[in-house]
Tab-separated table of C-alpha atoms and ligand atoms in Angstrom:
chain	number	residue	atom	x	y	z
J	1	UNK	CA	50.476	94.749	94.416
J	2	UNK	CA	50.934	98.598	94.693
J	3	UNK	CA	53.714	99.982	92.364
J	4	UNK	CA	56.798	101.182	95.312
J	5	UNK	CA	57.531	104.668	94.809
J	6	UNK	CA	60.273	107.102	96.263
J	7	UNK	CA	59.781	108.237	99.972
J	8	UNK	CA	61.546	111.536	100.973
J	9	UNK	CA	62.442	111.639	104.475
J	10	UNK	CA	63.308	114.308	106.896
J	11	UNK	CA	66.069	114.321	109.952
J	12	UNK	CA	67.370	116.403	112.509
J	13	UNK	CA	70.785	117.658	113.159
J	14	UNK	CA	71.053	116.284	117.066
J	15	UNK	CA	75.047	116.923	117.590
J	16	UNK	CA	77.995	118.652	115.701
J	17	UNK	CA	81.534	117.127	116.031
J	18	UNK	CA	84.291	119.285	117.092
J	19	UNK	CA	87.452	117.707	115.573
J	20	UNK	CA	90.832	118.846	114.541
J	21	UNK	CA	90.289	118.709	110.849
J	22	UNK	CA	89.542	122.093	109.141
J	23	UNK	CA	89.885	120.439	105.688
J	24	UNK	CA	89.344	117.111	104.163
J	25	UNK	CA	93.122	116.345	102.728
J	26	UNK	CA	94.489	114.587	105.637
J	27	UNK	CA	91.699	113.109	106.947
J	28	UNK	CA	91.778	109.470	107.060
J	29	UNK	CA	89.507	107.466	105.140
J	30	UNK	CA	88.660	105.350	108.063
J	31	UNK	CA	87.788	105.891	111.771
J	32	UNK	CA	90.685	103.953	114.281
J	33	UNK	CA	93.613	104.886	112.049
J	34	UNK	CA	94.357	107.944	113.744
J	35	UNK	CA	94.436	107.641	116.989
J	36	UNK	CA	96.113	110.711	118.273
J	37	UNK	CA	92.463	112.765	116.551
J	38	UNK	CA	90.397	113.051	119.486
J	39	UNK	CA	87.117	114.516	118.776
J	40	UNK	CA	84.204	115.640	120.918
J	41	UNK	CA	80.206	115.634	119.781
J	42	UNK	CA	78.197	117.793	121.047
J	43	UNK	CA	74.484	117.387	121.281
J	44	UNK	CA	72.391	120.434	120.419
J	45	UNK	CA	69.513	121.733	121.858
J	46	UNK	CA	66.704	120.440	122.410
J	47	UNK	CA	68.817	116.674	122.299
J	48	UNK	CA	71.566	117.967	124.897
J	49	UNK	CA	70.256	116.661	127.784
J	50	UNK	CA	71.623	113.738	129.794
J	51	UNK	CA	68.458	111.507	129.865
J	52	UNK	CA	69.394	110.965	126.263
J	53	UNK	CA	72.433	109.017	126.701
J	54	UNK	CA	71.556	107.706	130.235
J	55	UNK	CA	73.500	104.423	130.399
J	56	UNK	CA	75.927	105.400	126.806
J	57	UNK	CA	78.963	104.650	129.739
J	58	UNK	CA	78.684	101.353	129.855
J	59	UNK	CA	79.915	100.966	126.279
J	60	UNK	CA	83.344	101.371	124.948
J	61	UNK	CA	82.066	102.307	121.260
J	62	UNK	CA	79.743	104.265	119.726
J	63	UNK	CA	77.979	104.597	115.926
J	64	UNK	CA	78.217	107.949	114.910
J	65	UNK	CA	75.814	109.068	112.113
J	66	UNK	CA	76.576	112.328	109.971
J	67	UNK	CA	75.942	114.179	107.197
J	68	UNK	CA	79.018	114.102	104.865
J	69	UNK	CA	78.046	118.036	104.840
J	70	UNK	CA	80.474	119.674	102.553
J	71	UNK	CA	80.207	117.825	99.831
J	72	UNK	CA	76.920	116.878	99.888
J	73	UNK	CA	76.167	119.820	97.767
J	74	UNK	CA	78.260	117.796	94.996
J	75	UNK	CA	75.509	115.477	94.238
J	76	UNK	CA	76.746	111.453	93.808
J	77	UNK	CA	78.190	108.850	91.670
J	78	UNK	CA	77.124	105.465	90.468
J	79	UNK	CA	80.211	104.306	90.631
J	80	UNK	CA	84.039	105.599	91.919
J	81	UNK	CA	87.350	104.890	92.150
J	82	UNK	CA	88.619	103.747	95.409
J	83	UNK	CA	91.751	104.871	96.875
J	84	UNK	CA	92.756	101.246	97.846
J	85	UNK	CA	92.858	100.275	93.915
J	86	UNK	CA	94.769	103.191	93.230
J	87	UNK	CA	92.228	105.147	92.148
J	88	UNK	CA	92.273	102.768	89.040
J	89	UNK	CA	89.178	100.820	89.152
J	90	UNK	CA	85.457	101.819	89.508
J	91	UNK	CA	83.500	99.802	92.202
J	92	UNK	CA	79.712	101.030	92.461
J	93	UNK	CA	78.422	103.293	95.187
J	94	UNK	CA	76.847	101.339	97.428
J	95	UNK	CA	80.286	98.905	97.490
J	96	UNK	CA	82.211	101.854	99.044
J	97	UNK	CA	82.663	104.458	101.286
J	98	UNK	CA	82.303	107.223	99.083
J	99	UNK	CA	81.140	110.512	100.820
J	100	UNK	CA	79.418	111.272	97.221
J	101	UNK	CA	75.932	109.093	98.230
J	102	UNK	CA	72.443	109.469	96.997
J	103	UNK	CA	72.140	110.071	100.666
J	104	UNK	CA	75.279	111.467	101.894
J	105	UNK	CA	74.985	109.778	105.324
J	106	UNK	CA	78.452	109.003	107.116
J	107	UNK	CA	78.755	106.121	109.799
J	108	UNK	CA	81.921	105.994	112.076
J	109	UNK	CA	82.430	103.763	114.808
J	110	UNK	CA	84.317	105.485	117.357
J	111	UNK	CA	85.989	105.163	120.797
J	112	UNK	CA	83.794	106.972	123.927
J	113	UNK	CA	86.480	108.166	125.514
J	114	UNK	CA	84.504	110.107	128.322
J	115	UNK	CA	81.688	112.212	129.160
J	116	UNK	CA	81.476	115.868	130.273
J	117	UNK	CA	77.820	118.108	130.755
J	118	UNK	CA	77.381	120.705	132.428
J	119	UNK	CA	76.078	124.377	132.013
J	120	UNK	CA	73.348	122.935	129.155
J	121	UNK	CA	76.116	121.251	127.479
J	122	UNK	CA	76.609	117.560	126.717
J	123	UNK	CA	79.497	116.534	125.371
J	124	UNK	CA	81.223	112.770	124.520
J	125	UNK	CA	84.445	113.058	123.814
J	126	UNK	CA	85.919	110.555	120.800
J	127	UNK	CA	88.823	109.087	120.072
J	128	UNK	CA	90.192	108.493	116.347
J	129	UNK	CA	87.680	109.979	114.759
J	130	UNK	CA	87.539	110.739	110.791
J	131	UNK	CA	85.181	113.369	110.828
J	132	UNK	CA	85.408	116.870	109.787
J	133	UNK	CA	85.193	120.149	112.082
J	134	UNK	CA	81.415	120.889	112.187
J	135	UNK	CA	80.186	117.393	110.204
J	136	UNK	CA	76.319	117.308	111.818
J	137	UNK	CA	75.236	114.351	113.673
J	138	UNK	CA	71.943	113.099	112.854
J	139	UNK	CA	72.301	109.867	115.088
J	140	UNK	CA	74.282	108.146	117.810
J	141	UNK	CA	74.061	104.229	118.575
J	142	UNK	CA	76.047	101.895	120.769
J	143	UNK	CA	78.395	99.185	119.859
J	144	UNK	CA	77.391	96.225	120.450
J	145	UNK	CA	80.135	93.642	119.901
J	146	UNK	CA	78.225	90.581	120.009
J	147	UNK	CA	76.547	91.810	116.580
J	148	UNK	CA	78.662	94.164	115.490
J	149	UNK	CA	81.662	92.793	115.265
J	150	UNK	CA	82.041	90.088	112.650
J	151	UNK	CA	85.973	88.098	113.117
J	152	UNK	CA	85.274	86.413	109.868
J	153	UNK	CA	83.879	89.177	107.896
J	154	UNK	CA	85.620	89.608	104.702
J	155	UNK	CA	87.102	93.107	103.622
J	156	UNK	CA	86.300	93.064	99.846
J	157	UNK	CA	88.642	94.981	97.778
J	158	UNK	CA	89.946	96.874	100.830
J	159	UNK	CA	90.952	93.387	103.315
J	160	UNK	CA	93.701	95.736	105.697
J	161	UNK	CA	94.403	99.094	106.579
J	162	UNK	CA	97.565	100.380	104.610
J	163	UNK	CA	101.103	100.381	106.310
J	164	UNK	CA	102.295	103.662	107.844
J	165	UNK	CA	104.985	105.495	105.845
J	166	UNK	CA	107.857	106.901	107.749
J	167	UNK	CA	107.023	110.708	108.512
J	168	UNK	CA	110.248	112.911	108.459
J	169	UNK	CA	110.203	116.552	109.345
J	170	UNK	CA	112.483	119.613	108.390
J	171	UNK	CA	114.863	121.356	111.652
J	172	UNK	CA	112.413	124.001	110.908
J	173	UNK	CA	109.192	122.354	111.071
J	174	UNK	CA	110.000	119.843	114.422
J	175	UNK	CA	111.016	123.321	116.535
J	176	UNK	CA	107.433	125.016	115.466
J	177	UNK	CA	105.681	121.337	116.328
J	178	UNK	CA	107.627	121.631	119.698
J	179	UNK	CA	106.730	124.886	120.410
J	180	UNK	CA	102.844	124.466	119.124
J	181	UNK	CA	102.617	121.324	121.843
J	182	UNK	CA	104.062	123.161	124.999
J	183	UNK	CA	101.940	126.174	123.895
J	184	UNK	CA	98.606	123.964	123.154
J	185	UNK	CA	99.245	120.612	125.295
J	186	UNK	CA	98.123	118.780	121.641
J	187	UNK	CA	100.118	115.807	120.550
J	188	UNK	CA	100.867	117.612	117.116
J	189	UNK	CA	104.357	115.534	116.139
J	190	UNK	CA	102.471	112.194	116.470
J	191	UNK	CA	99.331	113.454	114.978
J	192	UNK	CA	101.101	114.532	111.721
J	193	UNK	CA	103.174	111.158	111.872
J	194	UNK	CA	99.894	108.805	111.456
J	195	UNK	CA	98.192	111.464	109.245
J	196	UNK	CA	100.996	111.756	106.379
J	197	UNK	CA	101.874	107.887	107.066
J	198	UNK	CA	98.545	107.006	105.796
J	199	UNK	CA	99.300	108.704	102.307
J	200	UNK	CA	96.167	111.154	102.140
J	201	UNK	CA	97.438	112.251	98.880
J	202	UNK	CA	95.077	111.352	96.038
J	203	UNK	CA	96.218	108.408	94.083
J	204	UNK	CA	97.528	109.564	90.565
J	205	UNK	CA	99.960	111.467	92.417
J	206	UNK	CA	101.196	108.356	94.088
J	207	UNK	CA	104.726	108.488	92.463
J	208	UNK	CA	105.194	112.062	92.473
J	209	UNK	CA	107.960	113.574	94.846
J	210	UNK	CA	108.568	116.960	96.181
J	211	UNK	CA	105.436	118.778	95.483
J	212	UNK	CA	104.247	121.192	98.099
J	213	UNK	CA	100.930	119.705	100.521
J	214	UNK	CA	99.515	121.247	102.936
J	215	UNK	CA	97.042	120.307	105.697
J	216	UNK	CA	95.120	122.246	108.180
J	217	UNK	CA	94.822	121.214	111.581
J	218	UNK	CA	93.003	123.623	113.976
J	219	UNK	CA	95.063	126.918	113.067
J	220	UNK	CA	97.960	125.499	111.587
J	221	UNK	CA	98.764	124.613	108.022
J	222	UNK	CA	101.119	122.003	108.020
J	223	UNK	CA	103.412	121.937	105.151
J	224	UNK	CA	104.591	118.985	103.329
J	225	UNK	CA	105.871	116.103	100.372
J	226	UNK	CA	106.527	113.153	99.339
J	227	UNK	CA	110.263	112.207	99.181
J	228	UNK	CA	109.608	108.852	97.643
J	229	UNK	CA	110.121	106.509	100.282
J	230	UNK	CA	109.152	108.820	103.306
J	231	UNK	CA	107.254	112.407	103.508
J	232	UNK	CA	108.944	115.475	104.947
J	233	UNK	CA	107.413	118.170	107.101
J	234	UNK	CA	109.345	121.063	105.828
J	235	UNK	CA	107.253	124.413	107.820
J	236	UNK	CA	103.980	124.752	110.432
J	237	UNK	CA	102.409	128.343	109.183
J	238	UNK	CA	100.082	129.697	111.733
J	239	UNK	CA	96.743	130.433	109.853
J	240	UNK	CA	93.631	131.136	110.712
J	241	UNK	CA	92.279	131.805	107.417
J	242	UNK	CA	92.917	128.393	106.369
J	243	UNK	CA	91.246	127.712	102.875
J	244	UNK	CA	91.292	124.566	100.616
J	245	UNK	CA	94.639	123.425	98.654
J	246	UNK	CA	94.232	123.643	94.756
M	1	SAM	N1	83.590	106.213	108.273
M	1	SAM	C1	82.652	106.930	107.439
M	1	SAM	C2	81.821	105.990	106.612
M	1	SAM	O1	82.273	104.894	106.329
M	1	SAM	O2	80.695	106.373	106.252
M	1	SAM	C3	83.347	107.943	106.543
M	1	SAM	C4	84.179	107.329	105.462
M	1	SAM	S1	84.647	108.524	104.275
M	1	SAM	C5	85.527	107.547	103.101
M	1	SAM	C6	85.909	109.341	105.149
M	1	SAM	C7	86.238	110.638	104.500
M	1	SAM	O3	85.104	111.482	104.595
M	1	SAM	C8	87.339	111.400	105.181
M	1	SAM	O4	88.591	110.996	104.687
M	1	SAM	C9	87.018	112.855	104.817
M	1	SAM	O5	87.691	113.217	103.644
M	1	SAM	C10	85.520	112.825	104.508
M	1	SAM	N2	84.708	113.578	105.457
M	1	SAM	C11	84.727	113.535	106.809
M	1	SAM	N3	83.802	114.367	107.316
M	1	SAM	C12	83.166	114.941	106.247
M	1	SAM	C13	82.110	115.891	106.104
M	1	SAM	N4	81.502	116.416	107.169
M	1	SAM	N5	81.738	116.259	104.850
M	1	SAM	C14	82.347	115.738	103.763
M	1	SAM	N6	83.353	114.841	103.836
M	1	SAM	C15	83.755	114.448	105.055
């Protein structure tokens, strides 16, 4: 028998996903948690044309198949420390999530919400989606929930998605959310309510209070902490130079 050696394989970028998220802190860890994140994919050229994704209507679901792009560049780990153990115990790589992979390839199964082309563009718009602004697509699958979906499946060390934390926000803060939804027509208020009441804060700062957050959301920084038992929304700043937190 031949000795197996490494194969190197090539793919190409076929969509990028146009999403709310302009940083990673805040994004959920999971696809379906936030449902007020719409997304939309967009296939590139020479993929965006409607023959490709002739019949994708019929289904309610899709597989979507990216490139954890920004931090792919960070190489990976054998093993990490989920989120769901507190960030406490190490599980091995290919037991979790992680977006640091020896392959850093993403799947999300996400809601097809609708369809738009038009003017060489092809676009599916997404619901809940827990990808990044600009993540590539290398793939896109149906759902198919007579395989897919498993009732009895069991969830390893991460069995149910956390509860929501009550969300809070300053005077302040709910008058610039206000104003930002008439102006925009986005659902920011409830978008910031299941983003903070998922806890995106790392977790060895899970019992810290009143230490300044902020996440970016299309051109807003929304400003934020942990007040124990709830998190507060003290300001919105309007940024459009919106760079990473420390
Ligand atoms: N559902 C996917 C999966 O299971 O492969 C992603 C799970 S991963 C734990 C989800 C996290 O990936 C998000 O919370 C966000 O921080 C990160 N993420 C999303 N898009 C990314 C991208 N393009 N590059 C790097 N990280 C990304």
């Amino acid at each position: 028998m031949s000795k197996p050696t490494l194969a190197q394989f090539q793919f190409q970028q076929v969509g990028v996903i146009h999403s709310c998220y302009r940083q990673k802190f805040g994004i959920p860890r999971q696809p379906g948690i936030v449902t007020a994140a719409e997304a939309e994919l967009e296939l590139l050229p020479p993929y965006n044309q409607e023959n490709l994704i002739r019949g994708i209507e019929g289904f309610s679901h899709i597989w979507v198949h990216f490139i954890f792009h920004q931090t792919m560049n960070e190489g990976w780990r054998p093993t990490i420390r989920p989120p769901r153990l507190g960030g406490k115990q190490r599980m091995g790589v290919f037991a979790t999530r992680s977006t640091h992979r020896p392959n850093p390839i993403g799947m999300s199964v996400v809601e097809l919400k609708g369809i738009r082309s038009g003017n060489g563009k092809v676009i599916l718009e997404l619901g809940a989606a827990d990808l990044l602004d600009s993540t590539p697509v290398i793939d896109i699958k149906p759902y198919l929930p007579y395989a897919d979906a498993i009732p009895k499946a069991m969830g390893g060390f991460a069995p149910l998605p956390v509860t929501l934390a009550e969300v809070k926000f300053s005077e302040q803060a709910r008058k610039k959310c206000e104003t930002y939804q008439q102006r925009t027509g986005r659902q920011l208020i409830t978008l910031i309510e299941q983003i903070l009441g998922q806890d995106p804060r790392p977790a060895y700062l899970g019992e810290t209070t009143h230490r300044r957050h902020g996440t970016a959301l299309w051109d807003i920084n929304v400003v934020w902490e942990s007040r124990g038992d709830y998190f507060l929304v003290t300001d919105l700043e309007y940024n459009k130079d919106i760079k990473e937190p420390e």
